[in-house]
Tab-separated table of C-alpha atoms in Angstrom:
chain	number	residue	atom	x	y	z
A	1284	MET	CA	15.601	-89.547	-47.832
A	1285	HIS	CA	12.015	-90.824	-47.469
A	1286	VAL	CA	10.364	-90.101	-44.097
A	1287	PRO	CA	7.333	-92.189	-43.237
A	1288	ALA	CA	4.051	-90.283	-42.893
A	1289	GLN	CA	3.691	-91.171	-39.216
A	1290	ARG	CA	7.186	-89.814	-38.444
A	1291	ARG	CA	6.511	-86.623	-40.444
A	1292	SER	CA	3.411	-86.031	-38.306
A	1293	ILE	CA	5.473	-86.431	-35.126
A	1294	ILE	CA	8.122	-83.968	-36.426
A	1295	HIS	CA	5.474	-81.401	-37.387
A	1296	ALA	CA	3.714	-81.748	-34.061
A	1297	THR	CA	6.996	-81.313	-32.193
A	1298	MET	CA	7.864	-78.187	-34.200
A	1299	TRP	CA	4.454	-76.616	-33.547
A	1300	ALA	CA	4.658	-77.461	-29.844
A	1301	GLY	CA	8.089	-75.806	-29.617
A	1302	MET	CA	6.833	-72.662	-31.325
A	1303	ILE	CA	3.831	-72.462	-29.008
A	1304	VAL	CA	6.094	-72.776	-25.941
A	1305	CYS	CA	8.391	-69.998	-27.238
A	1306	VAL	CA	5.487	-67.667	-27.880
A	1307	ALA	CA	4.029	-68.420	-24.458
A	1308	LEU	CA	7.369	-67.659	-22.793
A	1309	MET	CA	7.696	-64.364	-24.678
A	1310	MET	CA	4.205	-63.322	-23.652
A	1311	ALA	CA	4.798	-64.352	-20.059
A	1312	THR	CA	8.058	-62.335	-19.733
A	1313	PRO	CA	7.133	-58.778	-18.729
A	1314	SER	CA	9.061	-55.957	-20.365
A	1315	ALA	CA	10.242	-53.031	-18.285
A	1316	ARG	CA	7.899	-50.749	-20.196
A	1317	ALA	CA	4.809	-53.001	-19.764
A	1318	ASP	CA	5.512	-53.711	-16.132
A	1319	ASN	CA	6.313	-50.062	-15.332
A	1320	PRO	CA	4.399	-47.956	-17.850
A	1321	SER	CA	4.834	-44.821	-15.754
A	1322	ARG	CA	8.613	-45.283	-15.340
A	1323	PRO	CA	10.437	-45.078	-18.671
A	1324	ALA	CA	14.154	-45.704	-18.860
A	1325	LYS	CA	16.198	-42.961	-17.186
A	1326	PRO	CA	17.826	-40.521	-19.629
A	1327	VAL	CA	21.602	-40.576	-19.989
A	1328	ILE	CA	23.974	-37.673	-20.666
A	1329	ASN	CA	27.489	-38.545	-21.826
A	1330	LEU	CA	29.949	-35.850	-20.777
A	1331	VAL	CA	33.574	-35.286	-21.711
A	1332	THR	CA	36.240	-33.408	-19.797
A	1333	LEU	CA	40.023	-33.101	-19.608
A	1334	ASP	CA	42.645	-34.011	-17.033
A	1335	TRP	CA	42.707	-30.734	-15.062
A	1336	PRO	CA	43.302	-31.452	-11.394
A	1337	PRO	CA	42.022	-30.623	-8.864
A	1338	TYR	CA	38.865	-29.886	-10.850
A	1339	THR	CA	38.677	-32.949	-13.120
A	1340	GLY	CA	40.677	-36.133	-13.654
A	1341	ALA	CA	40.221	-39.869	-14.055
A	1342	ASN	CA	42.369	-40.645	-11.000
A	1343	LEU	CA	40.880	-38.085	-8.619
A	1344	PRO	CA	38.323	-38.863	-5.876
A	1345	ASP	CA	34.847	-38.583	-7.411
A	1346	GLY	CA	36.548	-37.572	-10.662
A	1347	GLY	CA	37.579	-34.221	-9.187
A	1348	LEU	CA	35.925	-31.240	-7.572
A	1349	LEU	CA	33.837	-30.168	-10.578
A	1350	ALA	CA	32.953	-33.718	-11.602
A	1351	HIS	CA	31.539	-34.167	-8.105
A	1352	VAL	CA	29.308	-31.110	-8.614
A	1353	VAL	CA	28.171	-32.335	-12.047
A	1354	THR	CA	27.275	-35.755	-10.644
A	1355	ALA	CA	25.381	-34.253	-7.708
A	1356	ALA	CA	23.365	-31.961	-9.995
A	1357	LEU	CA	22.372	-34.773	-12.370
A	1358	ASP	CA	21.460	-37.028	-9.445
A	1359	GLN	CA	19.000	-34.372	-8.292
A	1360	VAL	CA	17.025	-34.706	-11.535
A	1361	ASP	CA	17.418	-38.502	-11.829
A	1362	ILE	CA	19.614	-38.458	-14.950
A	1363	ASN	CA	22.273	-41.091	-15.460
A	1364	HIS	CA	25.579	-39.959	-16.920
A	1365	THR	CA	29.065	-40.947	-17.969
A	1366	ILE	CA	32.220	-38.800	-17.820
A	1367	GLU	CA	35.203	-39.519	-20.073
A	1368	VAL	CA	38.583	-37.788	-20.049
A	1369	TYR	CA	39.975	-36.728	-23.435
A	1370	PRO	CA	42.611	-34.308	-24.718
A	1371	TRP	CA	40.991	-30.877	-24.639
A	1372	LYS	CA	40.965	-30.002	-28.347
A	1373	ARG	CA	39.425	-33.355	-29.238
A	1374	ALA	CA	36.879	-33.026	-26.422
A	1375	VAL	CA	35.691	-29.653	-27.735
A	1376	LEU	CA	35.422	-30.840	-31.341
A	1377	ASP	CA	33.641	-34.106	-30.477
A	1378	THR	CA	31.052	-32.256	-28.399
A	1379	LEU	CA	30.444	-29.600	-31.043
A	1380	ARG	CA	29.906	-32.355	-33.620
A	1381	GLU	CA	27.779	-34.343	-31.115
A	1382	ASN	CA	30.167	-37.228	-31.760
A	1383	GLY	CA	29.293	-39.420	-28.779
A	1384	PHE	CA	29.041	-36.629	-26.190
A	1385	GLU	CA	26.112	-34.451	-25.141
A	1386	ALA	CA	28.042	-32.096	-22.851
A	1387	ILE	CA	31.529	-30.845	-22.000
A	1388	PHE	CA	33.111	-29.235	-18.951
A	1389	PRO	CA	34.818	-27.197	-17.609
A	1390	LEU	CA	34.268	-24.176	-19.855
A	1391	TYR	CA	35.048	-20.553	-19.090
A	1392	ASP	CA	32.287	-18.070	-19.829
A	1393	ASN	CA	33.441	-15.911	-22.722
A	1394	PRO	CA	31.987	-14.750	-26.060
A	1395	GLU	CA	33.560	-17.592	-28.055
A	1396	ARG	CA	32.194	-20.315	-25.781
A	1397	ARG	CA	28.759	-18.673	-25.824
A	1398	ARG	CA	28.808	-18.844	-29.620
A	1399	GLN	CA	29.755	-22.523	-29.536
A	1400	PHE	CA	27.726	-23.893	-26.629
A	1401	LEU	CA	24.718	-23.452	-24.397
A	1402	LEU	CA	26.363	-22.753	-21.040
A	1403	SER	CA	25.000	-23.994	-17.741
A	1404	ASP	CA	24.792	-21.931	-14.610
A	1405	PRO	CA	28.208	-21.737	-12.863
A	1406	ILE	CA	29.547	-24.946	-11.318
A	1407	GLY	CA	32.637	-23.302	-9.801
A	1408	ILE	CA	35.154	-20.462	-9.992
A	1409	SER	CA	38.689	-20.467	-11.388
A	1410	PRO	CA	41.220	-17.986	-9.930
A	1411	LEU	CA	43.167	-17.203	-13.106
A	1412	GLY	CA	46.481	-15.444	-12.574
A	1413	PHE	CA	50.243	-15.575	-12.972
A	1414	VAL	CA	53.032	-17.536	-11.322
A	1415	HIS	CA	56.774	-17.029	-11.653
A	1416	MET	CA	60.084	-17.991	-10.113
A	1417	PRO	CA	61.789	-15.810	-7.461
A	1418	SER	CA	64.510	-14.869	-9.945
A	1419	THR	CA	61.932	-13.019	-12.078
A	1420	LYS	CA	61.024	-9.569	-10.807
A	1421	PHE	CA	57.436	-9.580	-11.984
A	1422	SER	CA	54.725	-7.010	-11.491
A	1423	TRP	CA	51.855	-5.798	-13.594
A	1424	LYS	CA	48.918	-3.448	-13.521
A	1425	ASN	CA	47.581	-3.573	-17.082
A	1426	LEU	CA	47.794	-6.431	-19.585
A	1427	THR	CA	50.151	-4.375	-21.745
A	1428	ASP	CA	52.683	-4.598	-18.910
A	1429	LEU	CA	53.142	-8.273	-19.852
A	1430	ASN	CA	55.038	-7.246	-22.974
A	1431	ARG	CA	58.196	-7.088	-20.852
A	1432	TYR	CA	58.119	-10.829	-20.150
A	1433	ALA	CA	58.180	-14.211	-21.880
A	1434	VAL	CA	54.699	-15.507	-21.045
A	1435	GLY	CA	53.674	-19.166	-21.186
A	1436	TYR	CA	50.098	-20.382	-21.574
A	1437	VAL	CA	48.150	-23.513	-22.583
A	1438	THR	CA	46.997	-23.589	-26.197
A	1439	GLY	CA	43.230	-23.877	-26.621
A	1440	TYR	CA	42.182	-22.687	-23.160
A	1441	GLY	CA	39.405	-20.077	-23.104
A	1442	TYR	CA	41.208	-17.438	-21.073
A	1443	GLU	CA	39.806	-13.975	-20.366
A	1444	PRO	CA	39.137	-12.674	-23.912
A	1445	ARG	CA	41.514	-9.692	-23.914
A	1446	LEU	CA	44.359	-11.750	-22.470
A	1447	ARG	CA	43.753	-14.632	-24.861
A	1448	ALA	CA	43.799	-12.316	-27.874
A	1449	MET	CA	47.172	-10.917	-26.815
A	1450	LEU	CA	48.606	-14.380	-26.171
A	1451	GLU	CA	47.450	-15.945	-29.425
A	1452	ASN	CA	48.098	-13.118	-31.874
A	1453	LYS	CA	51.662	-12.829	-30.552
A	1454	SER	CA	51.318	-9.175	-29.661
A	1455	MET	CA	53.423	-10.183	-26.668
A	1456	ASN	CA	56.343	-12.596	-26.264
A	1457	SER	CA	54.084	-15.619	-25.672
A	1458	PHE	CA	54.606	-19.378	-25.896
A	1459	GLY	CA	51.802	-21.955	-26.103
A	1460	MET	CA	52.096	-25.298	-24.256
A	1461	ARG	CA	50.052	-28.476	-24.529
A	1462	ASP	CA	48.980	-28.633	-20.848
A	1463	ASP	CA	49.451	-27.048	-17.434
A	1464	GLU	CA	52.087	-29.513	-16.246
A	1465	THR	CA	54.264	-28.802	-19.284
A	1466	LEU	CA	53.729	-25.091	-18.685
A	1467	LEU	CA	55.028	-25.341	-15.115
A	1468	ARG	CA	58.003	-27.430	-16.193
A	1469	GLN	CA	58.973	-24.816	-18.760
A	1470	LEU	CA	58.605	-22.091	-16.128
A	1471	ILE	CA	60.825	-23.918	-13.623
A	1472	ALA	CA	63.420	-24.607	-16.341
A	1473	GLY	CA	63.535	-20.906	-17.203
A	1474	TYR	CA	62.136	-21.102	-20.731
A	1475	VAL	CA	59.391	-18.613	-19.824
A	1476	ASP	CA	59.361	-15.846	-17.210
A	1477	VAL	CA	55.696	-16.033	-16.269
A	1478	ALA	CA	52.954	-18.663	-16.590
A	1479	VAL	CA	49.226	-17.955	-16.978
A	1480	ILE	CA	47.479	-20.562	-14.862
A	1481	ASP	CA	44.619	-21.216	-12.449
A	1482	HIS	CA	46.270	-20.915	-9.029
A	1483	ASN	CA	44.491	-23.984	-7.662
A	1484	VAL	CA	45.735	-26.057	-10.605
A	1485	ALA	CA	49.287	-24.798	-10.055
A	1486	ARG	CA	49.209	-25.642	-6.344
A	1487	TYR	CA	47.827	-29.123	-6.986
A	1488	LEU	CA	50.357	-29.994	-9.688
A	1489	LEU	CA	53.331	-28.619	-7.752
A	1490	HIS	CA	52.313	-30.663	-4.721
A	1491	ASN	CA	51.472	-33.923	-6.499
A	1492	SER	CA	53.409	-34.222	-9.774
A	1493	PRO	CA	56.832	-35.934	-9.745
A	1494	GLY	CA	59.470	-33.545	-10.973
A	1495	LEU	CA	57.550	-30.487	-9.829
A	1496	ARG	CA	57.516	-31.034	-6.075
A	1497	ASP	CA	61.017	-29.639	-5.590
A	1498	ALA	CA	59.723	-26.270	-6.780
A	1499	GLU	CA	56.485	-26.357	-4.771
A	1500	TYR	CA	57.623	-23.725	-2.269
A	1501	ARG	CA	59.745	-21.718	-4.705
A	1502	VAL	CA	57.057	-20.761	-7.193
A	1503	VAL	CA	55.625	-17.287	-6.531
A	1504	TYR	CA	51.864	-16.687	-6.884
A	1505	ASN	CA	51.286	-13.135	-8.020
A	1506	PRO	CA	48.481	-11.738	-5.828
A	1507	HIS	CA	47.051	-9.642	-8.659
A	1508	LEU	CA	44.681	-12.048	-10.438
A	1509	VAL	CA	43.472	-11.528	-13.990
A	1510	ILE	CA	39.961	-12.645	-13.053
A	1511	GLU	CA	37.984	-15.108	-10.967
A	1512	GLN	CA	36.430	-16.845	-13.945
A	1513	THR	CA	33.147	-18.717	-13.625
A	1514	ILE	CA	33.200	-22.337	-14.858
A	1515	HIS	CA	30.335	-24.036	-16.708
A	1516	VAL	CA	29.073	-27.162	-18.454
A	1517	GLY	CA	28.552	-26.653	-22.186
A	1518	PHE	CA	25.809	-28.279	-24.294
A	1519	PRO	CA	25.557	-28.293	-28.113
A	1520	PRO	CA	23.179	-25.591	-29.433
A	1521	SER	CA	20.407	-28.006	-30.431
A	1522	SER	CA	16.918	-28.802	-29.161
A	1523	GLN	CA	18.279	-31.759	-27.189
A	1524	GLY	CA	21.128	-29.626	-25.904
A	1525	LEU	CA	18.629	-27.063	-24.647
A	1526	ARG	CA	16.615	-29.758	-22.852
A	1527	ASN	CA	19.781	-31.105	-21.220
A	1528	GLN	CA	20.886	-27.618	-20.240
A	1529	ASN	CA	17.536	-26.896	-18.568
A	1530	ALA	CA	17.526	-30.234	-16.750
A	1531	PHE	CA	21.089	-29.744	-15.500
A	1532	ASN	CA	20.407	-26.199	-14.299
A	1533	ASN	CA	17.341	-27.500	-12.480
A	1534	GLY	CA	19.446	-30.069	-10.643
A	1535	LEU	CA	22.228	-27.569	-9.968
A	1536	GLY	CA	19.720	-25.175	-8.424
A	1537	GLN	CA	18.706	-27.845	-5.917
A	1538	LEU	CA	22.229	-28.103	-4.461
A	1539	SER	CA	22.773	-26.216	-1.226
A	1540	CYS	CA	25.927	-24.531	-2.552
A	1541	ILE	CA	28.820	-25.054	-4.941
A	1542	PRO	CA	32.584	-24.490	-4.666
A	1543	PRO	CA	34.274	-22.436	-3.472
A	1544	GLU	CA	31.504	-21.582	-0.965
A	1545	CYS	CA	31.422	-25.186	0.240
A	1546	ILE	CA	33.639	-28.166	-0.485
A	1547	PRO	CA	32.238	-31.727	-0.090
A	1548	ASP	CA	34.272	-33.948	2.234
A	1549	ALA	CA	34.986	-36.440	-0.572
A	1550	VAL	CA	37.017	-33.864	-2.490
A	1551	ALA	CA	38.003	-31.447	0.290
A	1552	ASN	CA	41.664	-32.462	0.235
A	1553	LEU	CA	41.990	-31.569	-3.458
A	1554	LEU	CA	41.926	-27.822	-2.896
A	1555	PRO	CA	44.725	-25.919	-1.153
A	1556	SER	CA	43.960	-24.707	2.336
A	1557	ASP	CA	46.083	-21.586	1.870
A	1558	SER	CA	44.249	-18.817	3.683
A	1559	SER	CA	46.378	-16.290	1.845
A	1560	ALA	CA	44.852	-17.138	-1.527
A	1561	PRO	CA	44.842	-14.003	-3.721
A	1562	LYS	CA	41.764	-11.928	-4.333
A	1563	ALA	CA	40.636	-11.153	-7.856
A	1564	GLU	CA	40.929	-7.695	-9.333
A	1565	ILE	CA	39.429	-7.236	-12.773
A	1566	VAL	CA	41.982	-5.340	-14.811
A	1567	ASP	CA	41.983	-2.833	-17.604
A	1568	SER	CA	43.699	-4.105	-20.743
A	1569	GLN	CA	44.707	-0.613	-21.821
């Protein structure tokens, strides 16, 4: 189609005018970096955890007791973050491969975890021990005493190293479960004599989980703990992981105290108020 010369001039002029307006608008719109050269975008750490009430969980106030501590520590150093809840084995693998996550919690401090991750300073303490039903006459002094019982545990958890080795190499009559709730159900049903579990986790689940509440006051908490295990955030062993670890520890150090020394009001009702909670006694595995 033939366009008259006068009309072509009008079209060209209109096109140039439009381009000039666009460029002017782009130049007039300040970017965050240009407008705030001394305030770059806040860093972000993506964390992954598991459903492990009262410590962590998508449906818990503030994401759980330990998630509250993690958030408070990162807020101190002005770092944004996300926390996602995944099955534990997948969470560990995705963090090790740096597949979308820069940190994982909660981790027990043991040689295996120290080989895999850069561990933060402690964010809490886990009273790891045994529970059983009244029909089981259970007592122990050394880990070898457990050979007399059918012992249930959660596969993949980083228990105290000597205990974990005995559980996983089947040197005792041990049975791995997929999670703590399944472990307690199997205990109540009589499929195992004793369950290895954090006592706070057991109390929370027995009080809050349908199907377990009927046994809440029948389950016996053995007062002889395996260990009061420190709990940590783990970072991949990389240069970025080291920077994140240092930043997190800096923020954690600015908190007045961490559980169990003090419990924030927002998550205070998640922990049992049992004043008769057992005291830890580190045991000899011989």
